[in-house]
Amino acid sequence: MDRKVCSSFVIFCVLLTSVAAGVKAETAPVPQVPVAVEAPIRSSGEMAGLAWDALHRGDYIGLEQIFTDALKAYEPQAMALHAGLTDFPTREKIDAYKVMNDVAVIHFVRLEGLRGQGKTEEAVALAQEIVKEYPYSQAWDASRGGYWSIAEKSRIITDQLTGVSEAKEAAARQAPLLLPVLAKPGKDAVIDYTKYGKFSGIGTKDYAYHMGNPAILAVATGEGVYPNTADILKDPRYREVYKQGRLNGSHWDHVNTRDLEASFYKWGTAQENPGVKLFYTAQTLERSKLYVEAIKAYHALVVHFPRTFGMTYWQTPWYPAQAAAAKIKNIIRFHPELKLKYKGGKVRVINGADKDTANDIFIVDPGVITALRKPEDPLKGDIVKCGAVKRTIGGKKVKFVQYANGHWQMLVNGKPFMIRGVTYAPTKIGQSPDKGTLENWMYQQADSAHLAWVDKNLNNVQDPGEKAVGDFQLMKDMGVNTLRVYDNNKINKELLRELYNKYGIMAIIENFLGKYAIGSGADWNPGTDYENPQHQANMMKAVEATVKELKDEPFVLLWLLGNENNYGVASNADKKPDAYFKFVNQVAKRIKEIDPDHPVAVCNGDTLFVDKMAQYAPDVDVYGGNVYRGDYGFGSFWDEVREAVDRPAFITEYGAPGYSKFSSDEDAQAAQADYHRGSWMDILANSAGHAEGEGNAVGGVAFEWLDEWWKNYEPSRHDTKADVFGPFAGGYYFEEWFGLTGQGDGAQSPLLRQLHKAYFTYQLMWTGKVAK
């Protein structure tokens, strides 16, 4: 996530809470609306662009004129379009609402202009008007590749201008954590479903569970766990919470609340798809630390509703049963004291790599949960013998071997190597690519590599004893052996040689391959065209130059192509995936002609179009994915890759924010650390020699080393604004808080480092010890 743009496109990353749960937002047919009799000189989009230009120039008089002209020409049409909405338009329909969104954008730009002039009262009034008149309007963020809610951002500005923002946020973070106490938790700690019904077709597309007496199974599962919903209504606490008004609002309003008691009752009685309902009931139980009950609820979803699916805002499928099976495994890994084992538990979706759910075929193994006599080490698991090497791919110095049992392992100079990586792009506070001020860290910010120091007591002052240690040494101490490096800036070979020779850290060298129109010579709009010969020639030339320059450097681990180009954003790889992956293969073949020593990887967004990659890019050695699915790790990712391409895989990007709207900084950092721990344990469980996984994981690259303050456009402020929901403890992508280390209050940027809990979590997992 070089620009954190990719986080906006993962399966769970959505703009709407209802869609975040996998429920497709429904909108009315696009209404036929009146248009101006006399066509305006400029389109609504052109006028929005002019409004932004006027704002950036500080031409407030010109901005007012554009605002007036736009309202006269387009507001009737915009209002009529909005009147037909009951929710945000889906991604596939949003182009039909362009005029509405453009007019709302012009309102917002004027709002920013009023704020910039210090006209607080007028700004507040306009912000409130936007929230009232255009609640379902959205603006396209070209630099980050996603839409954001204009009304939500206007509401945030209102809170800031009226002084209630910080108070509201503080109240939410300090609200008491209210936990459910189940009146009837169920008589069975572990459900043996063979006692209450019969399975058929396990491991096939004809899977089914035939329940016997639902009432008897309900007694075993306990309240809230299917098929037991009646006991919730009988629970005395349910009636009390209902009377207190704590169940008001939609069940989606209760996803990220600290009132977990209300959340449990709300979801347990929600009129919702039963699979989705079970998932969020289980999640609430898990957050309440009722792990046994949570496992029962997740397992009930896999057993009864494995074919549940929904569509995210980005029109990609979400399969709750896959996530539920991964959740069970993660809880057991985190809590060996439960002394439980989950064998099986796999929901494979044939044709699930495309966006069409109509052709999905579900191969279901619900798995069996059993009790153990003693706890198992969560970082080891069952070890199996892999057998002899049957296949070798990659280069001469860095290669991948596949063993007789199908597992894959990475070898560097003949020795096993697991990618323990981190994305490194230290940014001085105040700098921003949006303002054209972001410096190349390999040169201007190279001091961070050697002079960064740790603020141990978190007082934002370099006290005696807090000597310069440097990021490279801190990363070595953490156990890092790989950096992900982007070659869109000039690479400092001397610095990376030092990184390898002194600290033992290698580099993944990445070319964006036309993403964000970088290297193709295309304009941002329409962006890189993978069928355009000139674009292809430009990109190939750039790749060749880098490979020729660096191929003999000892720090090179592998070559990485793209950055989730399959999601689009200033390229048409999402619209022409066949052409994109054919070109990827041409580039991979050319790299191997120049450099026979190092393998080639592709950086995809999750597994969307992995089938296309398998079909058209046979010369790519390893599959990489930017994946943000949740604190349980990567779920079915490994299985999907193995089934599609049977090549090694690694996570090119994963992570979580260390900030939450719903908890203290300490708790948020703990949740961030848990997210990373769950992710790494999942990587290990799916690496060579581990019985429970797929055996194709060769490592991962955590995102990211240091918090970056520019992500929400105000580079001198560590923003706590969030416009997009995500699979994190606080429910949002807090773009500026993904660092394993922080920059404190910013006064000592770019050299101050505050080590977050996730740093020490990795240090323990990757080195076996934590430095004092």
PDB file of C-alpha atoms in Angstrom, residues 28 139 145 154 228 259 346 369 513 613 626 630 641 648 712 725 761:
ATOM      1  CA  ALA A  28     -34.236   2.453  -6.831  1.00  0.00           C
ATOM      2  CA  ALA A 139     -16.742  12.032  -4.290  1.00  0.00           C
ATOM      3  CA  GLY A 145      -8.757   5.236  -5.967  1.00  0.00           C
ATOM      4  CA  SER A 154     -19.248  17.495   6.052  1.00  0.00           C
ATOM      5  CA  ASN A 228     -31.701 -21.200  19.163  1.00  0.00           C
ATOM      6  CA  ASP A 259     -22.277  -1.978  24.286  1.00  0.00           C
ATOM      7  CA  LYS A 346     -13.009 -25.545   4.479  1.00  0.00           C
ATOM      8  CA  ILE A 369     -14.152 -29.495  16.600  1.00  0.00           C
ATOM      9  CA  LEU A 513       3.499  -1.649 -14.061  1.00  0.00           C
ATOM     10  CA  MET A 613      -3.414 -14.916 -13.700  1.00  0.00           C
ATOM     11  CA  ASN A 626      -2.484  -7.256  -0.719  1.00  0.00           C
ATOM     12  CA  GLY A 630      -9.565  -9.404   9.360  1.00  0.00           C
ATOM     13  CA  VAL A 641      -4.268 -19.622  -4.815  1.00  0.00           C
ATOM     14  CA  PRO A 648       3.956 -20.361  -3.802  1.00  0.00           C
ATOM     15  CA  ASN A 712      -6.116  12.431   4.978  1.00  0.00           C
ATOM     16  CA  PHE A 725     -15.248   0.911   7.047  1.00  0.00           C
ATOM     17  CA  THR A 761       4.801  -8.812  19.102  1.00  0.00           C
TER      18      THR A 761
END
